[in-house]
XYZ file of C-alpha atoms in Angstrom:
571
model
C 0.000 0.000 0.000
C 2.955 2.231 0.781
C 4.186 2.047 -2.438
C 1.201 2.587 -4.159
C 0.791 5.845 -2.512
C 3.613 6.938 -3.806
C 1.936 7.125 -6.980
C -1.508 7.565 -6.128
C -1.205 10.047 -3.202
C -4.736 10.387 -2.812
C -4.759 6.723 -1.009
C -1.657 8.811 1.482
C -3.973 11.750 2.295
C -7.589 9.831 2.271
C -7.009 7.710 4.947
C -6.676 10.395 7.318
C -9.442 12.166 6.381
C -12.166 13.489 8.161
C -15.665 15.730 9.374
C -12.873 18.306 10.262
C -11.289 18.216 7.027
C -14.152 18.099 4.996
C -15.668 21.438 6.030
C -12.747 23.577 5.580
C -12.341 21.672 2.264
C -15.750 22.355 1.325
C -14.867 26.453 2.419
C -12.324 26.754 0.350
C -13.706 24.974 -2.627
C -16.561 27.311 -2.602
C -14.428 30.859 -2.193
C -12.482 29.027 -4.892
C -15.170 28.363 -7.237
C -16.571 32.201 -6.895
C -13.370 33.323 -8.152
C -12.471 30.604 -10.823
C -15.959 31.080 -12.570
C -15.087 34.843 -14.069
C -11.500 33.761 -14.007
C -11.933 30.593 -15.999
C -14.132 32.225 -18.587
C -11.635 35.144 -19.441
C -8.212 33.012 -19.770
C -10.684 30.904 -22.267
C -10.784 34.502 -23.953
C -7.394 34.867 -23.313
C -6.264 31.723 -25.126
C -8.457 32.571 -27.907
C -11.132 29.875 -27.441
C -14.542 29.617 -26.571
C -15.197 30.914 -22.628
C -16.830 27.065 -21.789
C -13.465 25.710 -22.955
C -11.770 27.738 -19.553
C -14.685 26.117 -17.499
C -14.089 22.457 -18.495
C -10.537 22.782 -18.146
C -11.132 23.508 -14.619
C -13.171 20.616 -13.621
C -11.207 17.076 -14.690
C -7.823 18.355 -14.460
C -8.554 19.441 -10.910
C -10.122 15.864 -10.244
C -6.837 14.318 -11.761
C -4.417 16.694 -10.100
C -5.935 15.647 -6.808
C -5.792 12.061 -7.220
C -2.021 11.872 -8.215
C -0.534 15.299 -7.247
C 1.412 15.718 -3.671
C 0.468 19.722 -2.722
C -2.115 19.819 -0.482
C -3.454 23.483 -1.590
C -2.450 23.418 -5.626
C -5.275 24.723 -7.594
C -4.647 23.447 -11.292
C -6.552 25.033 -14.321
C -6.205 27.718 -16.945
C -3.686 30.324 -15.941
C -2.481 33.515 -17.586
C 0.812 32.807 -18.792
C 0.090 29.577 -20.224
C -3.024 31.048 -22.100
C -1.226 33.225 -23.720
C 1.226 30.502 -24.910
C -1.950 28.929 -26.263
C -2.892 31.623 -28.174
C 0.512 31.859 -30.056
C 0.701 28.482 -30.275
C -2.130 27.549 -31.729
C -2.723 30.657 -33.602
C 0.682 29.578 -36.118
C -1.591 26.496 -37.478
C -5.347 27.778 -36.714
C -7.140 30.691 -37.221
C -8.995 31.607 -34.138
C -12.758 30.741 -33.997
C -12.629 27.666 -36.151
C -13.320 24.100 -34.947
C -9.087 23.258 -36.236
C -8.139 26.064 -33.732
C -9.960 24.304 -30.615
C -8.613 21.129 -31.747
C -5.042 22.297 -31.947
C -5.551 23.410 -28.370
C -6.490 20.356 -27.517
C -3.613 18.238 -28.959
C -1.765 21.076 -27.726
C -2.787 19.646 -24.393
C -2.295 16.079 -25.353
C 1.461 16.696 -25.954
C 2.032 18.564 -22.866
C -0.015 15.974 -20.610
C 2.577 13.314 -22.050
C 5.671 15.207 -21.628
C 4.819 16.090 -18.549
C 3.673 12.539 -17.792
C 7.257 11.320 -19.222
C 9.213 13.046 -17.315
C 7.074 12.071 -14.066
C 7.670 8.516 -14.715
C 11.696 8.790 -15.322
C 12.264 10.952 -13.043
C 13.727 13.886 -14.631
C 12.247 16.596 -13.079
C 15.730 18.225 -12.450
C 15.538 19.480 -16.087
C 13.509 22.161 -15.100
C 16.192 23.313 -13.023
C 18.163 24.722 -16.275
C 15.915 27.326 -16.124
C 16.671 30.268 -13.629
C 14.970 32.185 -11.757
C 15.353 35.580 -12.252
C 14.830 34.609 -16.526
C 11.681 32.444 -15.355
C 10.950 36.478 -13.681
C 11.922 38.423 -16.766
C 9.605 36.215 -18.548
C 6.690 36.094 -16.642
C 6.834 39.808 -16.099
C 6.958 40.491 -20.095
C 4.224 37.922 -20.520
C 2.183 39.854 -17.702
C 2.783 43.377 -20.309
C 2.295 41.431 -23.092
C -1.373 39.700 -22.013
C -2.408 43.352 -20.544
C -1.825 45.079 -23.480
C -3.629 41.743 -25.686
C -6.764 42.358 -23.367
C -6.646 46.432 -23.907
C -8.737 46.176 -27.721
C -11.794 44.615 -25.469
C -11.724 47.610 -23.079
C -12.044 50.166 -25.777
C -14.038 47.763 -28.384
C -11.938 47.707 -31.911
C -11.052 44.861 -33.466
C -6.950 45.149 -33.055
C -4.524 42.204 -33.481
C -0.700 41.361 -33.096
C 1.541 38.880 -30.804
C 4.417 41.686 -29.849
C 4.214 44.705 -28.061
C 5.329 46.619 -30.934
C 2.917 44.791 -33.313
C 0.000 45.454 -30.722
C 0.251 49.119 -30.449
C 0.287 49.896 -34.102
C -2.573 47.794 -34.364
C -4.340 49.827 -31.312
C -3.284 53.088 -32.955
C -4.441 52.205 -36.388
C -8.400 51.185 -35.043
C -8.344 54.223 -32.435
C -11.071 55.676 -34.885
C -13.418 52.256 -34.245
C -13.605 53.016 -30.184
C -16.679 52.598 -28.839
C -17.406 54.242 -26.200
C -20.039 52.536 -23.944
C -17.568 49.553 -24.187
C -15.099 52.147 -22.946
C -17.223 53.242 -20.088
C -17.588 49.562 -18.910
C -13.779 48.477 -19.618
C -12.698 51.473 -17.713
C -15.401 51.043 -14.711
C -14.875 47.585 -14.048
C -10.820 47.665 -14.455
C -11.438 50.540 -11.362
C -13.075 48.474 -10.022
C -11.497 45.587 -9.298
C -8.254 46.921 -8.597
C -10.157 48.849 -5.844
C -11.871 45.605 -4.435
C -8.181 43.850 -4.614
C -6.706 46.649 -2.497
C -9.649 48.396 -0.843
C -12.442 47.005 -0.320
C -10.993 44.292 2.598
C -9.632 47.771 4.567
C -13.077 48.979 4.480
C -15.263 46.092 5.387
C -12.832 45.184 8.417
C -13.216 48.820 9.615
C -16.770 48.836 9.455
C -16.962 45.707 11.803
C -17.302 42.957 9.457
C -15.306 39.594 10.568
C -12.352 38.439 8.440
C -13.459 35.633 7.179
C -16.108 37.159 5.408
C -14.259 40.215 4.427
C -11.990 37.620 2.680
C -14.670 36.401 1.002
C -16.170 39.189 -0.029
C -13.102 40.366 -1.907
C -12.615 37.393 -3.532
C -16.255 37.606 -4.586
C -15.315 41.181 -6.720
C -15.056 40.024 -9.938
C -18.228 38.280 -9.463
C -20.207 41.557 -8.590
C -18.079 42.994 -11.300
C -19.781 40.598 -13.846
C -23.210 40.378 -12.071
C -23.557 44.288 -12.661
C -21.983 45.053 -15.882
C -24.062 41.795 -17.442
C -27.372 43.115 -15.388
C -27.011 46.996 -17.447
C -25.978 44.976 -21.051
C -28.999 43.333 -20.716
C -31.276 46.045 -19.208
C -30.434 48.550 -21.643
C -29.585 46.555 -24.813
C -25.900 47.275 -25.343
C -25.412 44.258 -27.093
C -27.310 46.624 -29.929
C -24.992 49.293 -29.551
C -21.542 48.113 -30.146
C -21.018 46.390 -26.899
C -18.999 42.500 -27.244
C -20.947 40.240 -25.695
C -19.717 36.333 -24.799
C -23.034 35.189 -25.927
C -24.232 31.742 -25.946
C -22.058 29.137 -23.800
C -23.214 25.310 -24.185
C -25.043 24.535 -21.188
C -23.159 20.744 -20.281
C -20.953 19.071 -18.769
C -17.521 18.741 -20.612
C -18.296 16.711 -23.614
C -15.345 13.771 -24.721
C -13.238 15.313 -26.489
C -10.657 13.479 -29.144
C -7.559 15.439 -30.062
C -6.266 15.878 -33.680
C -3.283 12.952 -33.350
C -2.082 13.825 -37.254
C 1.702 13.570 -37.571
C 2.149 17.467 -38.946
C 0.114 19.020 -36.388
C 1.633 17.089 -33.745
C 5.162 18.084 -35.149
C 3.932 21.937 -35.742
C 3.004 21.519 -31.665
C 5.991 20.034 -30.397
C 8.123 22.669 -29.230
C 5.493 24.848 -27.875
C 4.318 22.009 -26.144
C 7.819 21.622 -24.244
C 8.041 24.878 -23.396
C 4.249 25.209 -22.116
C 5.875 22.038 -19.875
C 8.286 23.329 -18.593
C 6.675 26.862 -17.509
C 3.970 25.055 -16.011
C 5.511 22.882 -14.377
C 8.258 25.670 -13.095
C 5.665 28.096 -12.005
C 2.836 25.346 -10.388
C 6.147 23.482 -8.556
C 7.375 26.998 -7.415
C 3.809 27.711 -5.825
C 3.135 24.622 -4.352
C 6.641 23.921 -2.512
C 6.047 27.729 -0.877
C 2.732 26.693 0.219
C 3.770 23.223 1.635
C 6.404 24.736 3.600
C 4.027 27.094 5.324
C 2.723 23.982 6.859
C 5.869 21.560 7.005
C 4.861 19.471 3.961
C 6.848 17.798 1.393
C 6.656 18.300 -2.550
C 7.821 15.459 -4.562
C 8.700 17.328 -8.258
C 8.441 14.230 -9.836
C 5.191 12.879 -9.176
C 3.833 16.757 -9.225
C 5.265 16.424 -12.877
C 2.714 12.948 -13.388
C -0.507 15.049 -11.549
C -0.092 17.618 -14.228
C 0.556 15.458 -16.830
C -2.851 13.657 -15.842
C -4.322 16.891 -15.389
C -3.313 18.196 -19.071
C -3.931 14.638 -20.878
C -7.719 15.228 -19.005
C -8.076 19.004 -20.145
C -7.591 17.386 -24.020
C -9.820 14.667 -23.936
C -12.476 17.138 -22.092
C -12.707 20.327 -24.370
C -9.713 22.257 -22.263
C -6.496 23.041 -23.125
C -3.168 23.233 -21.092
C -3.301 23.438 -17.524
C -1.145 24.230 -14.518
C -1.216 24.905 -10.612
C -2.009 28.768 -10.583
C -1.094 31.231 -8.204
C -3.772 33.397 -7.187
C -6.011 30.465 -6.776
C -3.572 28.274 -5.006
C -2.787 30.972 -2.718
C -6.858 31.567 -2.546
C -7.323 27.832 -2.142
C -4.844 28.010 0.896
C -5.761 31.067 2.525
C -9.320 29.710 2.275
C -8.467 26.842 4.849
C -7.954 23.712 2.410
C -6.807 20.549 4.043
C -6.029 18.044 1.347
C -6.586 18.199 -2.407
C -10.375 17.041 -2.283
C -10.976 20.715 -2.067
C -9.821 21.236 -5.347
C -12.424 17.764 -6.500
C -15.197 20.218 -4.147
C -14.229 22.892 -6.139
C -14.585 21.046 -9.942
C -18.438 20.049 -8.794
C -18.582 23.782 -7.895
C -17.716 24.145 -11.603
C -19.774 21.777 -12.981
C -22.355 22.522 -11.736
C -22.049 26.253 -12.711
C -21.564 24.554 -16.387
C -24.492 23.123 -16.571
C -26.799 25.938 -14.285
C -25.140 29.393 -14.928
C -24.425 29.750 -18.454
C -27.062 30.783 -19.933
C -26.969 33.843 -17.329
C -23.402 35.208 -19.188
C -24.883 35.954 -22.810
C -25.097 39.139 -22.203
C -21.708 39.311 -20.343
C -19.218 41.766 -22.013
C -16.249 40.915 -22.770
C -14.713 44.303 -21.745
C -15.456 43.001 -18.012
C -14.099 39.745 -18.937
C -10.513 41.967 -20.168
C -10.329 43.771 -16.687
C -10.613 40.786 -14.926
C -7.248 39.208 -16.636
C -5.677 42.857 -16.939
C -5.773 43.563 -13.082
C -4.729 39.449 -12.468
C -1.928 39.557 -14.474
C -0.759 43.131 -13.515
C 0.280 41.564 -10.562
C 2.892 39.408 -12.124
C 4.254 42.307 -13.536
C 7.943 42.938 -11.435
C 10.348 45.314 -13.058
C 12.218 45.266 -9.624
C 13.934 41.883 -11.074
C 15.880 44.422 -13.315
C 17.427 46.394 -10.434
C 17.927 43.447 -7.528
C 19.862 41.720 -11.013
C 21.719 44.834 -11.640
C 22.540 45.279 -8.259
C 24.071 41.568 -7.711
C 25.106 40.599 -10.850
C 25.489 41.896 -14.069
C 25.185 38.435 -15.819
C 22.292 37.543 -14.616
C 20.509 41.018 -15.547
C 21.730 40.842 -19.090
C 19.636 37.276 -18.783
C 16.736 39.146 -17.758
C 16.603 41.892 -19.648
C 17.086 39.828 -22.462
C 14.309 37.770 -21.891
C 12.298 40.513 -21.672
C 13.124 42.449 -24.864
C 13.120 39.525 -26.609
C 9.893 38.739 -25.235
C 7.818 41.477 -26.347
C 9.589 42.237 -28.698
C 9.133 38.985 -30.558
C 6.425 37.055 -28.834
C 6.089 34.622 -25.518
C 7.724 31.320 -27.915
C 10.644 33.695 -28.570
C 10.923 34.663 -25.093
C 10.487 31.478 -23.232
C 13.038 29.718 -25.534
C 15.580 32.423 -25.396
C 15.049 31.954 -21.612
C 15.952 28.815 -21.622
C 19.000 28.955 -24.150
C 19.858 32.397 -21.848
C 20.071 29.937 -18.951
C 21.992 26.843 -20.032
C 24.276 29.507 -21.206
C 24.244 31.361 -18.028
C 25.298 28.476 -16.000
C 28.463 27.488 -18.697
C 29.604 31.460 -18.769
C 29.765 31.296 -14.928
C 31.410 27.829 -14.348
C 33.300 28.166 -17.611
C 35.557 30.378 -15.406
C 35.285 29.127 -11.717
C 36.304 30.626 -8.499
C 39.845 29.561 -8.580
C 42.169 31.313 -5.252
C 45.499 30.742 -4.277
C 45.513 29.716 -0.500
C 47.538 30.247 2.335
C 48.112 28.811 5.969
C 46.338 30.719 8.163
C 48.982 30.790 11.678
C 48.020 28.922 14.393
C 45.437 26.873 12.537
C 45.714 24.110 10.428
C 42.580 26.241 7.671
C 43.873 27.703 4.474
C 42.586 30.979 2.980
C 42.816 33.438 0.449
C 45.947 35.000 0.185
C 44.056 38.386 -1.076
C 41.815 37.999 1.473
C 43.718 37.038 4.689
C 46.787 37.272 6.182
C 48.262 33.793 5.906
C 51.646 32.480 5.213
C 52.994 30.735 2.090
C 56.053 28.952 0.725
C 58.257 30.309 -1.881
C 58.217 26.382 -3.301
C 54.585 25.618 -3.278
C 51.517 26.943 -4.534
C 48.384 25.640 -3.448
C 45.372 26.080 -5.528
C 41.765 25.736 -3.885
C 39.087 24.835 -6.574
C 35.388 26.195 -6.064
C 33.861 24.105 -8.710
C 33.603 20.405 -10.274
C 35.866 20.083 -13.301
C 33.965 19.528 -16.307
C 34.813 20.119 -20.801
C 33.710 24.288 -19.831
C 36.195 25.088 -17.468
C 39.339 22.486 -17.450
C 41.219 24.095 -19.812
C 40.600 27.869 -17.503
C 42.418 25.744 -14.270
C 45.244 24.622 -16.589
C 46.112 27.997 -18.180
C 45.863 29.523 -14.564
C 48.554 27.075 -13.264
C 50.750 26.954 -15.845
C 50.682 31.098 -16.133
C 51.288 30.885 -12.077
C 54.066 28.178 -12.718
C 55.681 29.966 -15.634
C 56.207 33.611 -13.758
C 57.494 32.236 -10.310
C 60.365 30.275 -11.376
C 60.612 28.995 -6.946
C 57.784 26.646 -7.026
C 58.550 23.267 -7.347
C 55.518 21.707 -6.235
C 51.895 22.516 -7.332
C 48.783 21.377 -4.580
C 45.085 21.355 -6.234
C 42.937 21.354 -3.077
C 39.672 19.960 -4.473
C 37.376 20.234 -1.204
C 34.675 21.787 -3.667
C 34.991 19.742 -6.304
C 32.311 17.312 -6.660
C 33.020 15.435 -10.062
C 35.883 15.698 -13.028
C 34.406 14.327 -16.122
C 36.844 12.684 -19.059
C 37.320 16.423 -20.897
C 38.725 17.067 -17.264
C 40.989 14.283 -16.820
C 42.289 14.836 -20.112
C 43.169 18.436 -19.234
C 44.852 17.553 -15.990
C 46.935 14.276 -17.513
C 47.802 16.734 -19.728
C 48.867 19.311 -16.540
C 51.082 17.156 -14.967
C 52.817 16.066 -17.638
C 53.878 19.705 -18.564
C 54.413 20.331 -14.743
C 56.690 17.296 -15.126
C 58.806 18.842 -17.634
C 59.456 22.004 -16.001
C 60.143 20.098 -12.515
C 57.394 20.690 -11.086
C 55.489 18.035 -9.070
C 51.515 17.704 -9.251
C 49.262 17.017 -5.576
C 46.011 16.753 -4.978
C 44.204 17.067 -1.447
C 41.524 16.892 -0.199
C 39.946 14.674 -2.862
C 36.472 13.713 -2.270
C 35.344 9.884 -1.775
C 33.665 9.559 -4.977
C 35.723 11.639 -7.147
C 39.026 9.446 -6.003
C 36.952 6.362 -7.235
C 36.471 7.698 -10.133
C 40.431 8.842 -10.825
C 41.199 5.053 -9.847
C 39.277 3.792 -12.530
C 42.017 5.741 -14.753
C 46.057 5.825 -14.667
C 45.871 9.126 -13.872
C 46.893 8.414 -10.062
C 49.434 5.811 -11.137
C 51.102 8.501 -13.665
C 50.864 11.564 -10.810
C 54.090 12.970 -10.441
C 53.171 14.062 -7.069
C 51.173 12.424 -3.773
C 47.362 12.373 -2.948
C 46.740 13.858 0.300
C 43.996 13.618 2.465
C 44.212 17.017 4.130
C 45.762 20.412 2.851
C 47.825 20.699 5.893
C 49.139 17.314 5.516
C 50.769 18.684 1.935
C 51.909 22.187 4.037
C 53.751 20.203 6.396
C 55.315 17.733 4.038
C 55.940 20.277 1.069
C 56.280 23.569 2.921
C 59.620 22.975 4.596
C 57.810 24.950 7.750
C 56.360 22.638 9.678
């Protein structure tokens, strides 16, 4: 039973659970579902598809998520970023509003449910580790620009296009004379709004007496009132007849069975965007969940969160969805709310469903201007330009990365972005251990510690020079250690013995071994002897495996004061 669990941690969590567990479940998953109905419906919008398609991919991904995901508060569904990485997506082999376009989305899904599911199984949820943070940052912030200024043509009514910044603004400017202006009056009012109700309207309910628990509610509730009011005046006073964009009929159902379009040339069209929908996903729904767990000292396993959103996705394309992933406002909703285990997220998909099948027919007359301030003021929140100065300020590599990112991201669209992200950080990681921390060390007196000679006061030998190592030795940065020796070696004629102290080093791969085989034989024919100290277990394993110990001119030492006392001449 134990190691089922492991894979279906529903069977972990279930067995514990009980009366108390199921109310605040059943709290949360009802705060939850107030929010995710106007949420759901505009990141639908968002993506480009139909607003039932944001609904259904909030109710069996959720299901799926809590059967074989490990956070106890993850809310999985449609989220900003990710929509808008649908919409580009898709839009390169669809045109939006035609049945191909919802079936791309949902292949779309397909391939990111098994990717994600792929990498769950083997285990190789450490790839996601190649991309940084402060580029997964840039990105997210550019995407947050990018999918506030997308959402700006429904607050002012024209018919405007474009997937950069640059494109989008012409295409603003160049329909400025089609602005209607009830549609403005509603965009405008409603984007007011809500940013009032997320910063205001708690303050003033908790000063006028009202307990926090509802106040919480009640600001969650917003964008609710937001749509009850501006749908209540469309209606009442026929704006649909002046100019006003209307969602208009939704399919009153559950979420039909849905096949995805499995041809080879879509598929291939889909791949890459696919992976890097993946790997956002799963960087920005891990990155929630393990911040939430550890509020309440629980554990995240990354790869079996990878296999509950690969279920989730592969149940958003055979549902009428498209890609999912744990979001943050509603996770942080979800847990704020008081949810116990995942079965608040199941609560919440009945929630859902049953709005599906009940409340539909009440958005016709929804605009979709109130729709646009609802994602404008969510995603405006993802929007930090403070990544540029904290980089700045600590590292100049790192903000190049950035700033990078986020050019390239509105400049040239989210696919651009997101995959110059990830090049950007693979390349990141070589620049900075392409050239590792390499100091010369010194005894410090009285101790038997070595140091920095540019840092301490220590004291050296005229014959030796010992060479601490900060990094493992790999093909990137051999070649940096050797030239730094032999330039060392070559200008201080004294030294006849050369110490590598490789406390920091954690592997040397072949490219490595080469490079220092080929150090001490050049050491060897100026007279120079090569040591190592301080050579970890596994890495001396390794060098056995090789002649590279047998062929050492010099000794391997188990401490760097054992080599000062036998080389120095001081001891």
């Amino acid at each position: 039973m134990k190691k089922l669990s492991r894979y279906l941690p529903v069977l972990d969590w279930g067995r514990t659970y009980n009366s108390n567990a199921f109310s605040n479940d059943m709290i949360a998953a009802v705060i939850v579902t107030i929010m995710l109905i106007p949420q759901s419906l505009a990141y639908a919008l968002l993506a480009g598809l139909p607003p039932e398609a944001g609904i259904y991919a909030s109710i069996a991904p959720i299901i799926l998520y809590a059967i074989f995901g490990t956070s106890r508060a993850l809310a999985v569904g449609p989220v900003a970023v990710v929509s808008l990485m649908t919409a580009a997506a898709v839009g390169q082999v669809a045109e939006a509003g035609t049945m191909g376009y919802a079936m791309a989305a949902l292949s779309l899904a397909m391939l990111s449910g098994a990717m994600l599911l792929f990498l769950g199984i083997f285990r190789l949820g450490f790839l996601a580790n190649f991309l940084s943070h402060p580029v997964i940052a840039g990105f997210i912030t550019a995407s947050g620009i990018l999918i506030a200024a997308s959402q700006f043509k429904h607050i002012i009514g024209v018919q405007a296009s474009g997937h950069t910044l640059v494109e989008m603004v012409i295409s603003l400017v160049e329909h400025l004379g089609q602005i209607n202006p009830i549609t403005v009056v509603i965009g405008v009012s409603a984007t007011a709004f809500l940013f009032w109700v997320r910063k205001g309207l708690k303050p003033r309910l908790l000063a006028m007496g009202m307990a926090p628990r509802m106040a919480d509610i009640a600001q969650k509730a917003g964008p609710v009132a937001a749509v009850v009011v501006t749908t209540l005046a469309t209606w009442a006073f026929g704006l649909a007849d002046h100019g006003v964009a209307i969602v208009g009929d939704v399919p009153q159902s559950l979420p039909p069975l849905t096949l995805p379009d499995l041809s080879p040339a879509l598929l291939g069209q889909l791949f890459v965007p696919a992976l890097l929908i993946s790997i956002i996903g799963f960087v920005e729904s891990i990155s929630v969940a393990q911040t939430l767990a550890a509020k309440k000292r629980q554990r995240i396993n990354p790869d079996q969160e990878l296999i509950g959103l690969g279920a989730a996705n592969l149940g958003a394309a055979f549902t009428g969805g498209y890609p999912v992933t744990g979001g943050f406002a509603r996770s942080v909703v979800n847990f704020d709310a008081g949810a116990e285990t995942p079965a608040a997220g199941a609560y919440t998909a009945v929630g859902l469903a049953i709005a599906a099948v009940a409340l539909t027919p009440l958005v016709f007359f929804l605009p979709k201007a109130t729709l646009a301030a609802t994602i404008i003021v969510a995603v405006l929140s993802l929007v930090d330009l403070s990544i540029l100065k904290k980089t700045w300020g600590y590292s100049f590599a790192d903000f190049a990365a950035v700033a990078a990112t986020i050019v390239l991201t509105l400049g040239f669209g989210v696919e651009t972005g997101v995959s110059a992200g990830v090049i950007l950080s693979i390349l990141l990681h070589l620049y900075k251990t392409s050239r590792p921390h390499v100091a010369e060390v010194g005894l410090v007196p009285g101790t038997q510690h070595f140091r920095n000679i540019n840092r301490h006061k220590v004291e050296t030998a005229d014959s030796l020079l010992a060479i601490r190592i900060d990094e493992s030795l790999y093909f990137a940065n051999a070649r940096f250690l050797e030239d730094l020796v032999l330039d060392r070696v070559v200008e201080d004629c004294p030294i006849k013995d050369v110490v590598l102290m490789c406390s920091a080093v954690n592997e040397i791969d072949m490219s490595a071994l080469e490079t220092l085989e080929a150090l001490n034989t050049r050491l060897s024919d100026m007279g120079v002897r090569l040591h190592m100290s301080e050579v970890k277990g596994p890495v001396t394993d390794r060098l056995k495996r090789s002649h590279f110990l047998d062929e050492l001119s010099g000794e391997l030492f188990l401490s760097q004061y054992d080599a000062w006392v036998k080389l120095s001449g001081k001891a």
